[in-house]
Amino acid sequence: MAGLQSSSSEMDLDRPNIEEYLAPDSIQDSPRRLHLRDLLDISPTLTEAAGAIVDDSFTRCFKSNPPEPWNWNIYLFPLWCLGVVVRYGILFPLRVAFLAAGWIVFFAAFFPVHFLLSGHNNWRRKIERKLVEMMCSIFVASWTGVVKYHGPRPSMRPHQVFVANHTSMIDFIILEQMTAFAVIMQKHPGWVGFIQKTILESVGCIWFNRTESKDREVVARKLREHVNGVDNNPLLIFPEGTCVNNHYTVMFKKGAFELGCAVCPIAIKYNKIFVDAFWNSKKQSFTMHLGRLMTSWAVVCDVWYLEPQYLRPGETPIEFAERVRDMISVRAGLKKVPWDGYLKYFRPSPKIIERKQQIFAESILRRLEEI
């Protein structure tokens, strides 16, 4: 009997203390103690929680939807096995050899130009630009890329910036093979970081670390300097700030829309008939992502260069960004969601959690007063 009383007292200690989440002046004396069973009939709160589980539009932006299996019967399965042998045993080795040969040719031409023509900046920039475009074309060919471009090709003009929706790092490669953009990109480790430092800086690319607040000020200053330059390559920005699964668009950062220049939208839409081009950087490295693309039949996508847009009188940069996002979403057939993509990298603030807990506790007390 004493053991049961001890166990009961321990259970009482484990029960949540609601008063901890309420302001002192909001606590009123209750005729009886608060028990968990009294809290279960809180319909609005449960509705909100169930809605968050059922309609989690934020998480769905960063999920890769697996294709429907088609090799489920006895006569389709042999065809699927044959396709696996062709893709992994024939196409993949040929693509790797082609990509390796492309890198050898590229480095054999790039480094002599970069170091021997250091006194002829105009010639050096033009040749390096063409070499970078060539290497990006080799990358696209190694996936058997089928890319259809719509609209006029971007030109080198000052006071303009290009913005596009973001699905993978291959977005930059697909756009770069047509025009040598200077891109704003997150710093990466490994061989990607080596390419960033040694090759892509030659076309004016700007790197940042999203966790460093000082980098934002430096990037903002470099953006303005680059946009005002006459001979600089066109500037490309992915204002979502993260890779989204090409079904949705998340909120655009306003930095590209407060430069006081023309904003040229680019819409990119991938056809998932052969492979899903979405790169989930939390689950796989970029090397693994490229391997998945190179073992598929092909990467198919459409790219639309849309009409340049300007800030309208009385329009804020945030409204300008939303208007451009509308254009890209409509053209590429993507759904808009009101989320900041950076939330993927950060946990909710403790203040937000405490505020939610306080609202929940107050709703519980209101319910108990009705009982």
mmCIF file of C-alpha atoms in Angstrom:
data_model
loop_
_atom_site.group_PDB
_atom_site.id
_atom_site.type_symbol
_atom_site.label_atom_id
_atom_site.label_comp_id
_atom_site.label_asym_id
_atom_site.label_seq_id
_atom_site.Cartn_x
_atom_site.Cartn_y
_atom_site.Cartn_z
ATOM 1 C CA MET A 1 0.000 0.000 0.000
ATOM 2 C CA ALA A 2 2.860 2.328 0.856
ATOM 3 C CA GLY A 3 4.438 1.487 -2.512
ATOM 4 C CA LEU A 4 1.250 2.495 -4.313
ATOM 5 C CA GLN A 5 1.138 5.806 -2.442
ATOM 6 C CA SER A 6 4.784 6.452 -3.292
ATOM 7 C CA SER A 7 4.148 5.658 -6.961
ATOM 8 C CA SER A 8 1.117 7.945 -6.956
ATOM 9 C CA SER A 9 3.125 10.804 -5.478
ATOM 10 C CA GLU A 10 5.814 10.328 -8.125
ATOM 11 C CA MET A 11 3.158 10.493 -10.847
ATOM 12 C CA ASP A 12 1.874 13.740 -9.350
ATOM 13 C CA LEU A 13 5.371 15.195 -9.589
ATOM 14 C CA ASP A 14 5.600 14.173 -13.234
ATOM 15 C CA ARG A 15 2.389 15.962 -14.186
ATOM 16 C CA PRO A 16 2.961 19.239 -16.127
ATOM 17 C CA ASN A 17 2.772 22.372 -13.995
ATOM 18 C CA ILE A 18 0.702 24.761 -16.103
ATOM 19 C CA GLU A 19 1.235 27.719 -13.789
ATOM 20 C CA GLU A 20 4.891 27.912 -14.850
ATOM 21 C CA TYR A 21 3.829 29.157 -18.295
ATOM 22 C CA LEU A 22 1.443 31.862 -17.033
ATOM 23 C CA ALA A 23 2.007 35.344 -15.782
ATOM 24 C CA PRO A 24 1.573 35.624 -11.955
ATOM 25 C CA ASP A 25 -1.405 37.977 -12.220
ATOM 26 C CA SER A 26 -3.252 35.590 -14.530
ATOM 27 C CA ILE A 27 -3.321 32.688 -12.043
ATOM 28 C CA GLN A 28 -6.560 32.247 -10.173
ATOM 29 C CA ASP A 29 -7.359 29.836 -7.400
ATOM 30 C CA SER A 30 -8.916 26.670 -8.736
ATOM 31 C CA PRO A 31 -11.372 24.633 -6.686
ATOM 32 C CA ARG A 32 -9.489 21.447 -7.582
ATOM 33 C CA ARG A 33 -6.112 20.324 -8.836
ATOM 34 C CA LEU A 34 -5.288 20.258 -12.550
ATOM 35 C CA HIS A 35 -5.037 16.779 -14.019
ATOM 36 C CA LEU A 36 -4.030 15.726 -17.507
ATOM 37 C CA ARG A 37 -7.436 14.144 -18.149
ATOM 38 C CA ASP A 38 -9.000 17.598 -17.719
ATOM 39 C CA LEU A 39 -6.911 18.973 -20.569
ATOM 40 C CA LEU A 40 -7.840 16.501 -23.273
ATOM 41 C CA ASP A 41 -11.065 18.214 -24.338
ATOM 42 C CA ILE A 42 -9.509 21.331 -25.857
ATOM 43 C CA SER A 43 -10.881 21.278 -29.353
ATOM 44 C CA PRO A 44 -9.262 24.435 -30.840
ATOM 45 C CA THR A 45 -5.793 23.466 -29.682
ATOM 46 C CA LEU A 46 -6.162 19.897 -30.881
ATOM 47 C CA THR A 47 -7.491 21.160 -34.210
ATOM 48 C CA GLU A 48 -4.458 23.389 -34.638
ATOM 49 C CA ALA A 49 -2.087 20.546 -33.771
ATOM 50 C CA ALA A 50 -3.841 18.100 -36.109
ATOM 51 C CA GLY A 51 -3.802 20.688 -38.890
ATOM 52 C CA ALA A 52 -0.061 21.188 -38.459
ATOM 53 C CA ILE A 53 0.486 17.435 -38.797
ATOM 54 C CA VAL A 54 -1.841 16.909 -41.758
ATOM 55 C CA ASP A 55 -0.990 20.085 -43.704
ATOM 56 C CA ASP A 56 2.717 20.611 -43.039
ATOM 57 C CA SER A 57 3.434 22.723 -46.111
ATOM 58 C CA PHE A 58 6.882 23.683 -44.813
ATOM 59 C CA THR A 59 8.291 20.160 -44.567
ATOM 60 C CA ARG A 60 6.776 19.221 -47.922
ATOM 61 C CA CYS A 61 8.886 21.918 -49.603
ATOM 62 C CA PHE A 62 12.051 19.970 -48.802
ATOM 63 C CA LYS A 63 10.928 16.384 -49.378
ATOM 64 C CA SER A 64 11.798 14.353 -52.426
ATOM 65 C CA ASN A 65 8.755 12.448 -53.642
ATOM 66 C CA PRO A 66 9.781 8.938 -54.757
ATOM 67 C CA PRO A 67 8.438 7.845 -58.150
ATOM 68 C CA GLU A 68 5.676 5.297 -58.413
ATOM 69 C CA PRO A 69 7.086 1.770 -58.930
ATOM 70 C CA TRP A 70 6.335 0.368 -62.371
ATOM 71 C CA ASN A 71 8.317 -2.907 -62.309
ATOM 72 C CA TRP A 72 5.707 -4.792 -60.319
ATOM 73 C CA ASN A 73 4.837 -7.657 -62.666
ATOM 74 C CA ILE A 74 6.712 -10.530 -64.282
ATOM 75 C CA TYR A 75 7.159 -9.021 -67.762
ATOM 76 C CA LEU A 76 8.101 -5.463 -66.667
ATOM 77 C CA PHE A 77 10.675 -6.556 -64.088
ATOM 78 C CA PRO A 78 13.116 -8.016 -66.689
ATOM 79 C CA LEU A 79 12.937 -4.739 -68.635
ATOM 80 C CA TRP A 80 13.701 -2.805 -65.456
ATOM 81 C CA CYS A 81 16.710 -5.072 -64.739
ATOM 82 C CA LEU A 82 17.964 -4.515 -68.290
ATOM 83 C CA GLY A 83 17.638 -0.766 -67.769
ATOM 84 C CA VAL A 84 19.675 -0.968 -64.556
ATOM 85 C CA VAL A 85 22.448 -2.856 -66.371
ATOM 86 C CA VAL A 86 22.511 -0.299 -69.193
ATOM 87 C CA ARG A 87 22.466 2.728 -66.883
ATOM 88 C CA TYR A 88 25.033 1.498 -64.344
ATOM 89 C CA GLY A 89 27.162 -0.801 -66.531
ATOM 90 C CA ILE A 90 27.344 1.174 -69.787
ATOM 91 C CA LEU A 91 26.110 4.775 -69.510
ATOM 92 C CA PHE A 92 27.642 5.577 -66.127
ATOM 93 C CA PRO A 93 31.250 4.519 -66.986
ATOM 94 C CA LEU A 94 31.030 6.369 -70.318
ATOM 95 C CA ARG A 95 29.740 9.503 -68.620
ATOM 96 C CA VAL A 96 32.447 9.386 -65.950
ATOM 97 C CA ALA A 97 35.136 9.002 -68.622
ATOM 98 C CA PHE A 98 33.646 11.884 -70.625
ATOM 99 C CA LEU A 99 33.507 14.115 -67.535
ATOM 100 C CA ALA A 100 37.090 13.232 -66.544
ATOM 101 C CA ALA A 101 38.333 14.000 -70.061
ATOM 102 C CA GLY A 102 36.487 17.311 -69.935
ATOM 103 C CA TRP A 103 38.185 18.245 -66.648
ATOM 104 C CA ILE A 104 41.616 17.399 -68.082
ATOM 105 C CA VAL A 105 41.053 19.608 -71.123
ATOM 106 C CA PHE A 106 39.618 22.370 -68.979
ATOM 107 C CA PHE A 107 42.502 22.495 -66.488
ATOM 108 C CA ALA A 108 45.051 22.208 -69.317
ATOM 109 C CA ALA A 109 43.615 25.395 -70.809
ATOM 110 C CA PHE A 110 42.415 27.315 -67.742
ATOM 111 C CA PHE A 111 45.560 27.504 -65.617
ATOM 112 C CA PRO A 112 47.891 28.673 -68.414
ATOM 113 C CA VAL A 113 45.367 31.366 -69.368
ATOM 114 C CA HIS A 114 44.854 32.374 -65.734
ATOM 115 C CA PHE A 115 48.557 32.803 -64.935
ATOM 116 C CA LEU A 116 50.180 33.661 -68.281
ATOM 117 C CA LEU A 117 47.652 36.315 -69.317
ATOM 118 C CA SER A 118 47.610 38.096 -65.959
ATOM 119 C CA GLY A 119 48.640 41.339 -67.669
ATOM 120 C CA HIS A 120 45.846 41.187 -70.250
ATOM 121 C CA ASN A 121 42.724 41.253 -68.099
ATOM 122 C CA ASN A 122 40.190 41.689 -70.910
ATOM 123 C CA TRP A 123 41.480 38.733 -72.920
ATOM 124 C CA ARG A 124 41.867 36.620 -69.816
ATOM 125 C CA ARG A 125 38.299 37.272 -68.652
ATOM 126 C CA LYS A 126 36.840 36.463 -72.069
ATOM 127 C CA ILE A 127 38.752 33.180 -72.406
ATOM 128 C CA GLU A 128 38.019 32.132 -68.805
ATOM 129 C CA ARG A 129 34.345 32.901 -69.346
ATOM 130 C CA LYS A 130 34.222 30.666 -72.414
ATOM 131 C CA LEU A 131 36.092 27.887 -70.608
ATOM 132 C CA VAL A 132 33.648 27.963 -67.687
ATOM 133 C CA GLU A 133 30.712 27.806 -70.118
ATOM 134 C CA MET A 134 32.387 24.850 -71.868
ATOM 135 C CA MET A 135 32.914 22.975 -68.588
ATOM 136 C CA CYS A 136 29.289 23.505 -67.570
ATOM 137 C CA SER A 137 28.197 22.156 -70.961
ATOM 138 C CA ILE A 138 30.326 19.052 -70.312
ATOM 139 C CA PHE A 139 28.613 18.620 -66.941
ATOM 140 C CA VAL A 140 25.164 18.832 -68.555
ATOM 141 C CA ALA A 141 26.207 16.357 -71.265
ATOM 142 C CA SER A 142 27.400 13.909 -68.567
ATOM 143 C CA TRP A 143 23.789 13.670 -67.337
ATOM 144 C CA THR A 144 22.439 13.518 -70.910
ATOM 145 C CA GLY A 145 20.817 16.833 -70.100
ATOM 146 C CA VAL A 146 17.857 17.826 -72.273
ATOM 147 C CA VAL A 147 17.399 21.535 -71.570
ATOM 148 C CA LYS A 148 15.037 23.782 -73.498
ATOM 149 C CA TYR A 149 15.590 27.529 -73.154
ATOM 150 C CA HIS A 150 12.772 29.983 -73.760
ATOM 151 C CA GLY A 151 13.168 33.716 -74.262
ATOM 152 C CA PRO A 152 16.081 35.991 -75.134
ATOM 153 C CA ARG A 153 19.554 35.029 -73.925
ATOM 154 C CA PRO A 154 20.888 37.244 -71.081
ATOM 155 C CA SER A 155 23.352 39.954 -72.076
ATOM 156 C CA MET A 156 26.112 41.821 -70.247
ATOM 157 C CA ARG A 157 24.640 45.130 -69.130
ATOM 158 C CA PRO A 158 25.110 47.145 -65.958
ATOM 159 C CA HIS A 159 22.293 47.763 -63.467
ATOM 160 C CA GLN A 160 20.587 44.398 -63.801
ATOM 161 C CA VAL A 161 20.344 41.251 -61.691
ATOM 162 C CA PHE A 162 18.902 37.835 -62.541
ATOM 163 C CA VAL A 163 16.878 35.846 -59.985
ATOM 164 C CA ALA A 164 15.706 32.225 -60.260
ATOM 165 C CA ASN A 165 13.968 29.547 -58.229
ATOM 166 C CA HIS A 166 16.371 27.033 -56.695
ATOM 167 C CA THR A 167 16.172 23.222 -56.795
ATOM 168 C CA SER A 168 19.778 22.082 -56.849
ATOM 169 C CA MET A 169 23.295 23.344 -57.451
ATOM 170 C CA ILE A 170 22.855 22.095 -60.999
ATOM 171 C CA ASP A 171 20.550 25.105 -61.570
ATOM 172 C CA PHE A 172 23.714 27.197 -61.718
ATOM 173 C CA ILE A 173 25.402 24.742 -64.120
ATOM 174 C CA ILE A 174 22.399 24.669 -66.462
ATOM 175 C CA LEU A 175 22.225 28.465 -66.585
ATOM 176 C CA GLU A 176 26.003 28.904 -66.732
ATOM 177 C CA GLN A 177 26.412 26.855 -69.908
ATOM 178 C CA MET A 178 24.460 29.522 -71.797
ATOM 179 C CA THR A 179 25.790 32.648 -70.053
ATOM 180 C CA ALA A 180 28.726 33.059 -67.683
ATOM 181 C CA PHE A 181 26.859 34.384 -64.649
ATOM 182 C CA ALA A 182 28.490 35.630 -61.487
ATOM 183 C CA VAL A 183 26.483 33.805 -58.832
ATOM 184 C CA ILE A 184 25.881 34.416 -55.131
ATOM 185 C CA MET A 185 26.451 31.040 -53.487
ATOM 186 C CA GLN A 186 26.915 29.379 -50.118
ATOM 187 C CA LYS A 187 30.478 28.288 -49.331
ATOM 188 C CA HIS A 188 30.945 24.539 -49.686
ATOM 189 C CA PRO A 189 33.676 22.195 -48.459
ATOM 190 C CA GLY A 190 35.575 19.568 -50.439
ATOM 191 C CA TRP A 191 36.096 19.598 -54.187
ATOM 192 C CA VAL A 192 33.158 21.974 -54.681
ATOM 193 C CA GLY A 193 34.885 24.513 -52.422
ATOM 194 C CA PHE A 194 38.108 24.063 -54.432
ATOM 195 C CA ILE A 195 36.257 24.880 -57.664
ATOM 196 C CA GLN A 196 34.664 27.896 -56.006
ATOM 197 C CA LYS A 197 37.998 29.349 -54.908
ATOM 198 C CA THR A 198 40.130 28.538 -57.942
ATOM 199 C CA ILE A 199 37.776 28.702 -60.924
ATOM 200 C CA LEU A 200 34.451 30.400 -60.272
ATOM 201 C CA GLU A 201 36.017 33.466 -58.687
ATOM 202 C CA SER A 202 37.382 34.246 -62.152
ATOM 203 C CA VAL A 203 33.834 35.033 -63.342
ATOM 204 C CA GLY A 204 33.115 37.246 -60.320
ATOM 205 C CA CYS A 205 31.178 34.826 -58.105
ATOM 206 C CA ILE A 206 30.547 35.888 -54.500
ATOM 207 C CA TRP A 207 30.578 33.411 -51.612
ATOM 208 C CA PHE A 208 28.978 33.669 -48.190
ATOM 209 C CA ASN A 209 28.257 31.624 -45.091
ATOM 210 C CA ARG A 210 24.626 31.865 -44.001
ATOM 211 C CA THR A 211 25.583 31.398 -40.331
ATOM 212 C CA GLU A 212 27.916 34.423 -40.318
ATOM 213 C CA SER A 213 26.144 37.753 -39.829
ATOM 214 C CA LYS A 214 29.246 39.685 -40.964
ATOM 215 C CA ASP A 215 29.134 37.947 -44.340
ATOM 216 C CA ARG A 216 25.751 39.523 -45.059
ATOM 217 C CA GLU A 217 27.147 43.049 -44.837
ATOM 218 C CA VAL A 218 30.118 42.165 -47.046
ATOM 219 C CA VAL A 219 27.873 40.453 -49.616
ATOM 220 C CA ALA A 220 25.470 43.434 -49.714
ATOM 221 C CA ARG A 221 28.389 45.778 -50.438
ATOM 222 C CA LYS A 222 29.800 43.463 -53.137
ATOM 223 C CA LEU A 223 26.378 43.171 -54.749
ATOM 224 C CA ARG A 224 26.090 46.910 -55.246
ATOM 225 C CA GLU A 225 29.628 47.153 -56.581
ATOM 226 C CA HIS A 226 29.066 44.294 -59.029
ATOM 227 C CA VAL A 227 25.745 45.621 -60.332
ATOM 228 C CA ASN A 228 27.255 49.030 -61.082
ATOM 229 C CA GLY A 229 30.248 47.551 -62.948
ATOM 230 C CA VAL A 230 30.197 47.872 -66.741
ATOM 231 C CA ASP A 231 32.360 44.858 -67.680
ATOM 232 C CA ASN A 232 31.134 42.481 -64.972
ATOM 233 C CA ASN A 233 29.335 39.270 -65.826
ATOM 234 C CA PRO A 234 25.553 39.216 -65.261
ATOM 235 C CA LEU A 235 24.733 38.672 -61.600
ATOM 236 C CA LEU A 236 22.637 35.605 -60.695
ATOM 237 C CA ILE A 237 20.917 35.232 -57.316
ATOM 238 C CA PHE A 238 18.743 32.445 -55.916
ATOM 239 C CA PRO A 239 16.633 34.552 -53.506
ATOM 240 C CA GLU A 240 15.022 31.530 -51.818
ATOM 241 C CA GLY A 241 18.389 30.924 -50.155
ATOM 242 C CA THR A 242 17.987 27.135 -50.128
ATOM 243 C CA CYS A 243 17.062 24.233 -52.399
ATOM 244 C CA VAL A 244 13.322 23.564 -52.734
ATOM 245 C CA ASN A 245 11.879 20.431 -54.335
ATOM 246 C CA ASN A 246 10.576 22.135 -57.519
ATOM 247 C CA HIS A 247 6.952 21.794 -56.413
ATOM 248 C CA TYR A 248 6.910 24.952 -54.273
ATOM 249 C CA THR A 249 8.525 28.355 -53.946
ATOM 250 C CA VAL A 250 9.384 29.750 -50.516
ATOM 251 C CA MET A 251 9.800 33.419 -49.620
ATOM 252 C CA PHE A 252 12.342 35.443 -51.608
ATOM 253 C CA LYS A 253 14.966 37.393 -49.670
ATOM 254 C CA LYS A 254 14.667 41.104 -50.395
ATOM 255 C CA GLY A 255 18.402 41.766 -50.928
ATOM 256 C CA ALA A 256 18.230 41.355 -54.701
ATOM 257 C CA PHE A 257 15.212 43.660 -54.897
ATOM 258 C CA GLU A 258 16.601 46.714 -53.117
ATOM 259 C CA LEU A 259 19.593 47.307 -55.396
ATOM 260 C CA GLY A 260 17.733 49.897 -57.472
ATOM 261 C CA CYS A 261 18.243 48.027 -60.762
ATOM 262 C CA ALA A 262 16.304 45.861 -63.212
ATOM 263 C CA VAL A 263 15.385 42.396 -61.925
ATOM 264 C CA CYS A 264 15.234 39.690 -64.608
ATOM 265 C CA PRO A 265 13.277 36.603 -63.460
ATOM 266 C CA ILE A 266 14.276 33.088 -64.552
ATOM 267 C CA ALA A 267 11.889 30.156 -64.071
ATOM 268 C CA ILE A 268 13.297 26.607 -63.958
ATOM 269 C CA LYS A 269 11.089 23.530 -64.097
ATOM 270 C CA TYR A 270 12.388 19.950 -64.065
ATOM 271 C CA ASN A 271 10.575 17.036 -65.649
ATOM 272 C CA LYS A 272 10.781 14.090 -63.234
ATOM 273 C CA ILE A 273 10.106 11.465 -65.877
ATOM 274 C CA PHE A 274 13.653 10.064 -65.486
ATOM 275 C CA VAL A 275 15.060 11.532 -62.254
ATOM 276 C CA ASP A 276 14.191 13.972 -59.486
ATOM 277 C CA ALA A 277 16.753 16.796 -59.691
ATOM 278 C CA PHE A 278 16.066 18.057 -56.152
ATOM 279 C CA TRP A 279 19.202 18.076 -53.977
ATOM 280 C CA ASN A 280 18.531 17.464 -50.287
ATOM 281 C CA SER A 281 21.880 18.618 -48.895
ATOM 282 C CA LYS A 282 21.014 17.305 -45.419
ATOM 283 C CA LYS A 283 20.727 13.720 -46.647
ATOM 284 C CA GLN A 284 23.320 13.444 -49.415
ATOM 285 C CA SER A 285 26.510 15.129 -50.553
ATOM 286 C CA PHE A 286 26.706 16.872 -53.896
ATOM 287 C CA THR A 287 28.938 14.043 -55.164
ATOM 288 C CA MET A 288 26.201 11.501 -54.383
ATOM 289 C CA HIS A 289 23.668 13.816 -56.001
ATOM 290 C CA LEU A 290 25.723 13.966 -59.205
ATOM 291 C CA GLY A 291 26.105 10.183 -59.125
ATOM 292 C CA ARG A 292 22.326 9.802 -58.994
ATOM 293 C CA LEU A 293 21.942 12.127 -61.985
ATOM 294 C CA MET A 294 24.659 10.335 -63.965
ATOM 295 C CA THR A 295 23.036 6.935 -63.390
ATOM 296 C CA SER A 296 19.657 8.114 -64.690
ATOM 297 C CA TRP A 297 18.558 8.094 -68.298
ATOM 298 C CA ALA A 298 18.480 11.877 -68.639
ATOM 299 C CA VAL A 299 17.859 15.188 -66.850
ATOM 300 C CA VAL A 300 15.030 17.065 -68.563
ATOM 301 C CA CYS A 301 14.108 20.659 -67.762
ATOM 302 C CA ASP A 302 12.762 23.922 -69.176
ATOM 303 C CA VAL A 303 14.219 27.375 -68.530
ATOM 304 C CA TRP A 304 12.246 30.573 -69.137
ATOM 305 C CA TYR A 305 13.907 34.015 -69.281
ATOM 306 C CA LEU A 306 11.097 36.401 -68.338
ATOM 307 C CA GLU A 307 10.671 40.128 -68.898
ATOM 308 C CA PRO A 308 12.791 42.481 -66.716
ATOM 309 C CA GLN A 309 10.893 44.002 -63.810
ATOM 310 C CA TYR A 310 11.378 47.317 -62.011
ATOM 311 C CA LEU A 311 10.376 48.634 -58.616
ATOM 312 C CA ARG A 312 7.061 50.447 -58.964
ATOM 313 C CA PRO A 313 6.303 53.778 -57.280
ATOM 314 C CA GLY A 314 5.214 53.190 -53.691
ATOM 315 C CA GLU A 315 6.203 49.509 -53.832
ATOM 316 C CA THR A 316 8.429 48.122 -51.081
ATOM 317 C CA PRO A 317 11.292 45.683 -51.833
ATOM 318 C CA ILE A 318 9.322 42.915 -50.090
ATOM 319 C CA GLU A 319 6.279 43.534 -52.314
ATOM 320 C CA PHE A 320 8.575 43.662 -55.333
ATOM 321 C CA ALA A 321 10.067 40.295 -54.363
ATOM 322 C CA GLU A 322 6.599 38.751 -53.990
ATOM 323 C CA ARG A 323 5.538 40.069 -57.390
ATOM 324 C CA VAL A 324 8.572 38.504 -59.061
ATOM 325 C CA ARG A 325 7.985 35.255 -57.137
ATOM 326 C CA ASP A 326 4.423 35.223 -58.496
ATOM 327 C CA MET A 327 5.768 35.470 -62.048
ATOM 328 C CA ILE A 328 8.237 32.611 -61.583
ATOM 329 C CA SER A 329 5.695 30.410 -59.789
ATOM 330 C CA VAL A 330 3.055 30.865 -62.485
ATOM 331 C CA ARG A 331 5.491 30.283 -65.356
ATOM 332 C CA ALA A 332 7.050 27.136 -63.823
ATOM 333 C CA GLY A 333 3.780 25.811 -62.365
ATOM 334 C CA LEU A 334 4.975 25.967 -58.739
ATOM 335 C CA LYS A 335 2.919 26.517 -55.582
ATOM 336 C CA LYS A 336 3.673 29.492 -53.345
ATOM 337 C CA VAL A 337 4.013 28.954 -49.604
ATOM 338 C CA PRO A 338 4.545 31.692 -46.971
ATOM 339 C CA TRP A 339 7.694 30.189 -45.434
ATOM 340 C CA ASP A 340 11.237 31.423 -44.974
ATOM 341 C CA GLY A 341 13.561 28.769 -46.405
ATOM 342 C CA TYR A 342 16.227 29.533 -43.765
ATOM 343 C CA LEU A 343 13.976 27.905 -41.157
ATOM 344 C CA LYS A 344 15.281 24.619 -42.532
ATOM 345 C CA TYR A 345 18.652 25.388 -40.933
ATOM 346 C CA PHE A 346 17.550 26.858 -37.589
ATOM 347 C CA ARG A 347 15.522 25.709 -34.602
ATOM 348 C CA PRO A 348 12.579 27.862 -33.426
ATOM 349 C CA SER A 349 13.453 30.675 -31.031
ATOM 350 C CA PRO A 350 12.893 29.927 -27.309
ATOM 351 C CA LYS A 351 10.692 33.039 -27.136
ATOM 352 C CA ILE A 352 8.376 31.612 -29.792
ATOM 353 C CA ILE A 353 8.182 28.299 -27.929
ATOM 354 C CA GLU A 354 7.434 30.038 -24.615
ATOM 355 C CA ARG A 355 4.760 32.172 -26.248
ATOM 356 C CA LYS A 356 3.057 29.073 -27.695
ATOM 357 C CA GLN A 357 3.227 27.396 -24.290
ATOM 358 C CA GLN A 358 1.661 30.438 -22.641
ATOM 359 C CA ILE A 359 -1.196 30.542 -25.176
ATOM 360 C CA PHE A 360 -1.763 26.814 -24.651
ATOM 361 C CA ALA A 361 -1.851 27.186 -20.853
ATOM 362 C CA GLU A 362 -4.279 30.107 -21.011
ATOM 363 C CA SER A 363 -6.611 28.111 -23.256
ATOM 364 C CA ILE A 364 -6.515 25.262 -20.731
ATOM 365 C CA LEU A 365 -7.510 27.556 -17.859
ATOM 366 C CA ARG A 366 -10.361 29.030 -19.874
ATOM 367 C CA ARG A 367 -11.578 25.507 -20.545
ATOM 368 C CA LEU A 368 -11.425 24.571 -16.868
ATOM 369 C CA GLU A 369 -13.403 27.645 -15.888
ATOM 370 C CA GLU A 370 -16.190 26.432 -18.162
ATOM 371 C CA ILE A 371 -16.322 23.024 -16.497
#
